[in-house]
Amino acid sequence: MSETDESTASDSTPVEGAATDEEPSSAADDAAPAESSSDADLTELVEDDPETHTGDDGARYAPLEVEGLRKEFGGIVAVDDVSFDVEEGTLTGLIGPNGAGKSTTFNLITGMLDPDEGTVRFNGEDITGFEPHEIANQGLARTFQIARELEEMTVLENMMLAPKGQVGESLWRSILPITRGSVREQETEQLERVWEVLDFFEIDHLADEYAGNLSGGQRKLLEMARALLTDPDVLLLDEPFAGVNPSLEKRLLEHIHELRERGYTFLIVEHDMDLIMNNCERVIVMHQGRILKDGTPTEIKESEEVIEAYLGGEV
């Protein structure tokens, strides 16, 4: 089954009050990013650093392991015997032409689809067939090609829904006098953390804006900010830079590299080849539902089979 990959939006201004996949040409977006108070210390943004995962022999193992994934739709094979792992603390790129199976692979890993065959292990545990929310609670978060914000809620309200383990989700804890205090205390702490993340991604000025009125690039920033609030070990980013103007793209890349330096792990689908080659330590190439090549950016650039099947020339 072929996929539809979203094309990158232009930098024209959206109609006021309407959602769009294009980034507005506002002074706030086009100006050089101001220094953020949260830039100096990322520890304020997340509750804990990602764990270092080791086996009984003390050796590290990959937090995400995919083995033999296969998915058919009406007799058409979309993903065919896909196997790879994503090493801890790395930026790994997943590339391929439209219909290669990239987003279907993401959906299989994150529980949006059940594989016909194969296994997904996360932090050493078999999570094949888990529900998406169960996988997210394990520490494996994702974003989507088309951001899935709650359009009729504000940016701030969208963000407040993201943290795990909210005691206020229980009706009785919210209304009983003996527990209301703990609910209010946690909400106060979470609100402070939400503002820090909004500031980190430089969308704090949009806190009271309805998410449905954001531009395409702003929605991508909101989605990544929400994902960070779930305290993930691994982030799967599906075309995170589509619709983001160059200044915001540069800033977002800086955030990703800062988080990676703290031990966070990223698997990124992206059509911008220069971006992948210049920022990822490892690149996995898919073609017609299978893994065509897995290696360093240099190895991918020099691979004749990759050039013939996908790149069509020099990178």
CSV table of C-alpha atoms in Angstrom, one decimal:
chain,number,residue,atom,x,y,z
A,1,MET,CA,0.0,0.0,0.0
A,2,SER,CA,1.5,3.3,-0.9
A,3,GLU,CA,1.8,6.2,1.5
A,4,THR,CA,1.1,9.8,1.1
A,5,ASP,CA,4.0,11.9,2.4
A,6,GLU,CA,3.2,15.5,3.2
A,7,SER,CA,5.1,18.0,1.1
A,8,THR,CA,6.9,20.9,2.8
A,9,ALA,CA,4.8,24.0,3.1
A,10,SER,CA,5.8,27.4,1.8
A,11,ASP,CA,6.4,30.5,3.9
A,12,SER,CA,3.3,32.5,3.0
A,13,THR,CA,0.9,34.0,5.5
A,14,PRO,CA,-2.2,32.0,6.5
A,15,VAL,CA,-5.7,33.5,6.6
A,16,GLU,CA,-6.3,35.0,10.0
A,17,GLY,CA,-8.1,32.6,12.3
A,18,ALA,CA,-7.8,29.6,9.8
A,19,ALA,CA,-5.6,26.6,10.1
A,20,THR,CA,-3.0,26.1,7.4
A,21,ASP,CA,0.0,24.0,6.6
A,22,GLU,CA,2.0,27.0,5.7
A,23,GLU,CA,4.3,29.0,8.0
A,24,PRO,CA,3.2,32.6,8.5
A,25,SER,CA,5.7,35.3,7.6
A,26,SER,CA,5.5,37.0,11.0
A,27,ALA,CA,8.2,39.0,12.6
A,28,ALA,CA,8.2,36.6,15.6
A,29,ASP,CA,8.9,33.6,13.4
A,30,ASP,CA,11.4,35.2,11.0
A,31,ALA,CA,13.5,37.1,13.5
A,32,ALA,CA,16.5,35.5,15.0
A,33,PRO,CA,15.5,33.4,18.0
A,34,ALA,CA,15.8,35.2,21.3
A,35,GLU,CA,17.9,33.6,24.1
A,36,SER,CA,15.6,31.5,26.3
A,37,SER,CA,16.0,31.3,30.0
A,38,SER,CA,15.5,27.5,29.7
A,39,ASP,CA,18.3,27.0,27.2
A,40,ALA,CA,20.9,27.0,29.9
A,41,ASP,CA,19.6,24.0,31.7
A,42,LEU,CA,17.4,21.3,30.0
A,43,THR,CA,17.0,19.5,33.3
A,44,GLU,CA,14.0,21.8,34.0
A,45,LEU,CA,12.1,20.5,31.0
A,46,VAL,CA,12.0,16.8,31.8
A,47,GLU,CA,11.6,14.9,35.1
A,48,ASP,CA,14.3,12.4,34.5
A,49,ASP,CA,17.1,11.7,32.0
A,50,PRO,CA,16.5,8.6,29.9
A,51,GLU,CA,17.7,5.4,31.5
A,52,THR,CA,20.9,3.6,30.3
A,53,HIS,CA,19.8,0.1,29.4
A,54,THR,CA,22.2,-2.7,30.0
A,55,GLY,CA,21.9,-6.5,30.0
A,56,ASP,CA,23.0,-9.0,32.6
A,57,ASP,CA,26.6,-8.8,31.2
A,58,GLY,CA,26.7,-5.1,31.6
A,59,ALA,CA,26.6,-4.4,27.9
A,60,ARG,CA,24.3,-1.8,26.5
A,61,TYR,CA,21.4,-2.9,24.3
A,62,ALA,CA,19.4,-0.9,21.8
A,63,PRO,CA,16.3,0.6,23.3
A,64,LEU,CA,14.3,-0.1,20.1
A,65,GLU,CA,14.6,-3.4,18.2
A,66,VAL,CA,12.5,-4.3,15.2
A,67,GLU,CA,12.6,-7.8,13.8
A,68,GLY,CA,10.8,-9.2,10.7
A,69,LEU,CA,7.9,-6.8,10.5
A,70,ARG,CA,5.4,-7.5,7.8
A,71,LYS,CA,2.1,-5.8,6.9
A,72,GLU,CA,-0.2,-6.5,4.0
A,73,PHE,CA,-3.3,-4.4,3.0
A,74,GLY,CA,-5.6,-6.3,0.7
A,75,GLY,CA,-2.9,-8.5,-0.6
A,76,ILE,CA,-0.5,-5.6,-1.2
A,77,VAL,CA,2.7,-5.8,0.9
A,78,ALA,CA,3.5,-2.4,2.5
A,79,VAL,CA,6.2,-3.6,4.9
A,80,ASP,CA,8.2,-6.8,4.1
A,81,ASP,CA,10.5,-8.4,6.6
A,82,VAL,CA,11.8,-5.1,8.1
A,83,SER,CA,14.5,-5.5,10.8
A,84,PHE,CA,16.6,-2.8,12.4
A,85,ASP,CA,17.5,-1.4,15.8
A,86,VAL,CA,18.0,2.1,17.0
A,87,GLU,CA,21.0,2.6,19.2
A,88,GLU,CA,20.7,4.5,22.5
A,89,GLY,CA,21.5,8.3,22.4
A,90,THR,CA,21.6,8.5,18.6
A,91,LEU,CA,19.9,10.4,15.8
A,92,THR,CA,18.9,7.8,13.2
A,93,GLY,CA,17.3,8.8,9.9
A,94,LEU,CA,14.7,6.6,8.1
A,95,ILE,CA,14.4,7.6,4.4
A,96,GLY,CA,12.9,6.4,1.2
A,97,PRO,CA,10.6,7.5,-1.7
A,98,ASN,CA,6.9,7.9,-1.3
A,99,GLY,CA,5.3,4.5,-0.7
A,100,ALA,CA,8.5,2.9,0.7
A,101,GLY,CA,6.7,1.9,3.9
A,102,LYS,CA,8.2,4.4,6.3
A,103,SER,CA,5.1,5.7,8.0
A,104,THR,CA,3.5,2.2,8.0
A,105,THR,CA,6.7,1.1,9.8
A,106,PHE,CA,6.2,3.9,12.4
A,107,ASN,CA,2.6,2.9,12.8
A,108,LEU,CA,3.5,-0.8,13.4
A,109,ILE,CA,6.2,0.2,16.0
A,110,THR,CA,3.8,2.5,17.9
A,111,GLY,CA,0.7,0.3,18.0
A,112,MET,CA,-1.3,2.3,15.4
A,113,LEU,CA,-1.3,-0.9,13.3
A,114,ASP,CA,-0.8,-4.6,14.3
A,115,PRO,CA,1.8,-6.4,12.3
A,116,ASP,CA,1.0,-9.6,10.4
A,117,GLU,CA,4.4,-10.9,11.4
A,118,GLY,CA,7.4,-9.7,13.4
A,119,THR,CA,8.3,-8.3,16.7
A,120,VAL,CA,8.9,-4.9,18.3
A,121,ARG,CA,10.9,-4.8,21.5
A,122,PHE,CA,11.3,-1.6,23.5
A,123,ASN,CA,13.8,-1.5,26.4
A,124,GLY,CA,14.1,-5.3,26.2
A,125,GLU,CA,10.3,-5.9,26.4
A,126,ASP,CA,8.2,-7.3,23.7
A,127,ILE,CA,5.6,-4.6,23.0
A,128,THR,CA,4.1,-6.1,19.8
A,129,GLY,CA,0.4,-5.6,19.8
A,130,PHE,CA,0.3,-3.1,22.7
A,131,GLU,CA,-2.1,-0.2,22.4
A,132,PRO,CA,-0.6,3.2,21.4
A,133,HIS,CA,-1.2,4.7,24.9
A,134,GLU,CA,0.5,1.7,26.5
A,135,ILE,CA,3.5,2.1,24.3
A,136,ALA,CA,3.6,5.9,25.0
A,137,ASN,CA,3.5,5.2,28.7
A,138,GLN,CA,6.5,2.8,28.3
A,139,GLY,CA,8.5,5.8,27.1
A,140,LEU,CA,8.2,5.5,23.3
A,141,ALA,CA,6.6,8.7,21.9
A,142,ARG,CA,5.9,9.8,18.3
A,143,THR,CA,4.8,12.7,16.2
A,144,PHE,CA,2.9,12.5,13.0
A,145,GLN,CA,3.2,13.8,9.4
A,146,ILE,CA,0.1,15.9,10.0
A,147,ALA,CA,0.1,17.2,13.5
A,148,ARG,CA,-2.8,15.9,15.7
A,149,GLU,CA,-3.5,18.7,18.1
A,150,LEU,CA,-6.9,19.2,19.7
A,151,GLU,CA,-8.0,22.1,17.6
A,152,GLU,CA,-10.7,23.5,19.9
A,153,MET,CA,-8.4,23.7,22.9
A,154,THR,CA,-5.7,26.3,23.4
A,155,VAL,CA,-2.0,25.5,23.1
A,156,LEU,CA,-1.7,25.6,26.9
A,157,GLU,CA,-4.6,23.2,27.3
A,158,ASN,CA,-3.1,20.8,24.8
A,159,MET,CA,0.1,20.9,26.7
A,160,MET,CA,-1.5,20.2,30.1
A,161,LEU,CA,-3.0,17.0,28.8
A,162,ALA,CA,0.4,15.5,27.9
A,163,PRO,CA,2.1,14.6,31.3
A,164,LYS,CA,1.7,11.1,32.5
A,165,GLY,CA,0.3,10.0,35.9
A,166,GLN,CA,-2.0,13.0,36.6
A,167,VAL,CA,-3.8,12.3,39.8
A,168,GLY,CA,-6.5,14.7,38.8
A,169,GLU,CA,-7.7,12.3,36.1
A,170,SER,CA,-9.5,10.5,39.0
A,171,LEU,CA,-12.9,12.1,39.6
A,172,TRP,CA,-12.9,11.2,43.3
A,173,ARG,CA,-9.4,12.6,43.9
A,174,SER,CA,-10.5,15.8,42.3
A,175,ILE,CA,-13.6,16.3,44.5
A,176,LEU,CA,-12.7,14.8,47.8
A,177,PRO,CA,-11.4,17.4,50.3
A,178,ILE,CA,-8.6,15.0,51.5
A,179,THR,CA,-7.1,14.6,48.0
A,180,ARG,CA,-7.9,17.9,46.3
A,181,GLY,CA,-4.8,19.5,47.7
A,182,SER,CA,-2.5,17.0,46.1
A,183,VAL,CA,-4.3,17.5,42.8
A,184,ARG,CA,-3.8,21.2,42.9
A,185,GLU,CA,-0.2,20.8,44.0
A,186,GLN,CA,0.6,18.5,41.0
A,187,GLU,CA,-1.3,20.8,38.6
A,188,THR,CA,0.8,23.8,39.8
A,189,GLU,CA,4.0,21.9,39.2
A,190,GLN,CA,2.9,20.7,35.8
A,191,LEU,CA,1.8,24.2,34.8
A,192,GLU,CA,5.3,25.5,35.6
A,193,ARG,CA,6.9,22.7,33.6
A,194,VAL,CA,4.6,23.3,30.7
A,195,TRP,CA,5.5,27.0,30.5
A,196,GLU,CA,9.2,26.0,30.6
A,197,VAL,CA,8.7,23.7,27.6
A,198,LEU,CA,6.7,26.3,25.7
A,199,ASP,CA,9.5,28.8,26.3
A,200,PHE,CA,12.0,26.2,25.2
A,201,PHE,CA,10.2,25.7,21.9
A,202,GLU,CA,9.5,29.5,21.6
A,203,ILE,CA,5.8,29.1,21.4
A,204,ASP,CA,4.9,30.5,24.8
A,205,HIS,CA,3.4,33.6,23.1
A,206,LEU,CA,0.8,31.3,21.5
A,207,ALA,CA,-0.3,29.7,24.8
A,208,ASP,CA,-3.8,31.2,24.7
A,209,GLU,CA,-4.3,30.6,21.0
A,210,TYR,CA,-6.6,27.9,19.8
A,211,ALA,CA,-4.5,25.0,18.3
A,212,GLY,CA,-6.7,24.9,15.2
A,213,ASN,CA,-5.5,28.5,14.3
A,214,LEU,CA,-1.8,27.6,14.3
A,215,SER,CA,0.2,27.5,11.1
A,216,GLY,CA,1.7,24.1,10.0
A,217,GLY,CA,5.1,24.9,11.4
A,218,GLN,CA,3.7,26.0,14.8
A,219,ARG,CA,1.6,22.8,15.0
A,220,LYS,CA,4.8,20.7,14.5
A,221,LEU,CA,6.4,22.6,17.4
A,222,LEU,CA,3.4,22.1,19.6
A,223,GLU,CA,3.4,18.4,18.8
A,224,MET,CA,7.1,17.9,19.6
A,225,ALA,CA,6.6,19.9,22.8
A,226,ARG,CA,3.7,17.7,23.9
A,227,ALA,CA,5.8,14.6,23.1
A,228,LEU,CA,8.6,15.8,25.3
A,229,LEU,CA,6.2,16.3,28.2
A,230,THR,CA,5.5,12.5,28.2
A,231,ASP,CA,9.1,11.9,29.5
A,232,PRO,CA,10.1,9.6,26.6
A,233,ASP,CA,13.2,7.6,26.2
A,234,VAL,CA,12.8,7.4,22.4
A,235,LEU,CA,11.1,9.9,20.1
A,236,LEU,CA,9.9,8.8,16.6
A,237,LEU,CA,9.5,12.0,14.5
A,238,ASP,CA,7.5,11.7,11.3
A,239,GLU,CA,8.6,14.6,9.0
A,240,PRO,CA,9.1,17.0,11.9
A,241,PHE,CA,10.4,19.9,9.8
A,242,ALA,CA,7.7,20.0,7.1
A,243,GLY,CA,6.1,23.4,7.1
A,244,VAL,CA,8.7,24.9,9.5
A,245,ASN,CA,10.5,27.9,8.1
A,246,PRO,CA,14.3,28.0,8.0
A,247,SER,CA,14.8,29.9,11.2
A,248,LEU,CA,12.5,27.7,13.2
A,249,GLU,CA,14.0,24.6,11.6
A,250,LYS,CA,17.5,25.6,12.7
A,251,ARG,CA,16.3,26.2,16.3
A,252,LEU,CA,14.3,22.9,16.4
A,253,LEU,CA,17.4,21.0,15.3
A,254,GLU,CA,19.4,22.7,18.1
A,255,HIS,CA,16.8,21.5,20.6
A,256,ILE,CA,17.0,17.9,19.2
A,257,HIS,CA,20.8,17.9,19.4
A,258,GLU,CA,20.7,19.2,23.0
A,259,LEU,CA,18.3,16.5,24.0
A,260,ARG,CA,20.3,13.8,22.2
A,261,GLU,CA,23.4,14.9,24.2
A,262,ARG,CA,21.4,14.2,27.3
A,263,GLY,CA,20.8,10.6,26.2
A,264,TYR,CA,17.5,10.9,24.3
A,265,THR,CA,17.2,8.7,21.2
A,266,PHE,CA,15.6,9.8,17.9
A,267,LEU,CA,14.3,8.0,14.8
A,268,ILE,CA,13.4,10.6,12.2
A,269,VAL,CA,11.6,10.3,8.9
A,270,GLU,CA,12.4,13.3,6.7
A,271,HIS,CA,12.5,14.1,3.0
A,272,ASP,CA,15.2,16.8,3.3
A,273,MET,CA,18.2,14.7,2.4
A,274,ASP,CA,20.8,17.4,3.4
A,275,LEU,CA,19.2,17.6,6.8
A,276,ILE,CA,19.3,13.9,7.3
A,277,MET,CA,22.9,13.5,6.0
A,278,ASN,CA,24.2,16.4,8.0
A,279,ASN,CA,22.5,15.6,11.4
A,280,CYS,CA,22.1,11.8,11.6
A,281,GLU,CA,24.9,9.4,12.6
A,282,ARG,CA,23.1,6.5,10.8
A,283,VAL,CA,20.6,6.3,8.0
A,284,ILE,CA,18.2,3.4,7.1
A,285,VAL,CA,16.9,3.4,3.5
A,286,MET,CA,13.6,1.7,2.7
A,287,HIS,CA,12.5,0.8,-0.8
A,288,GLN,CA,9.3,-1.0,-1.8
A,289,GLY,CA,8.6,-2.0,1.8
A,290,ARG,CA,12.1,-3.5,2.6
A,291,ILE,CA,15.3,-2.3,4.0
A,292,LEU,CA,17.6,-1.4,1.1
A,293,LYS,CA,20.6,-0.1,2.9
A,294,ASP,CA,21.6,0.7,6.5
A,295,GLY,CA,24.8,2.6,7.2
A,296,THR,CA,26.5,5.9,7.9
A,297,PRO,CA,25.6,9.0,5.8
A,298,THR,CA,28.8,8.5,3.8
A,299,GLU,CA,28.0,4.9,3.1
A,300,ILE,CA,24.5,5.9,1.9
A,301,LYS,CA,25.8,8.6,-0.3
A,302,GLU,CA,28.2,6.2,-2.0
A,303,SER,CA,25.8,3.3,-2.4
A,304,GLU,CA,25.0,2.8,-6.1
A,305,GLU,CA,21.9,0.8,-5.2
A,306,VAL,CA,20.5,3.7,-3.1
A,307,ILE,CA,21.4,6.2,-5.8
A,308,GLU,CA,19.7,4.1,-8.5
A,309,ALA,CA,16.6,3.3,-6.4
A,310,TYR,CA,16.0,6.6,-4.6
A,311,LEU,CA,18.4,9.4,-4.8
A,312,GLY,CA,18.8,9.5,-8.6
A,313,GLY,CA,22.1,11.3,-8.4
A,314,GLU,CA,24.5,13.0,-6.0
A,315,VAL,CA,23.3,14.0,-2.6
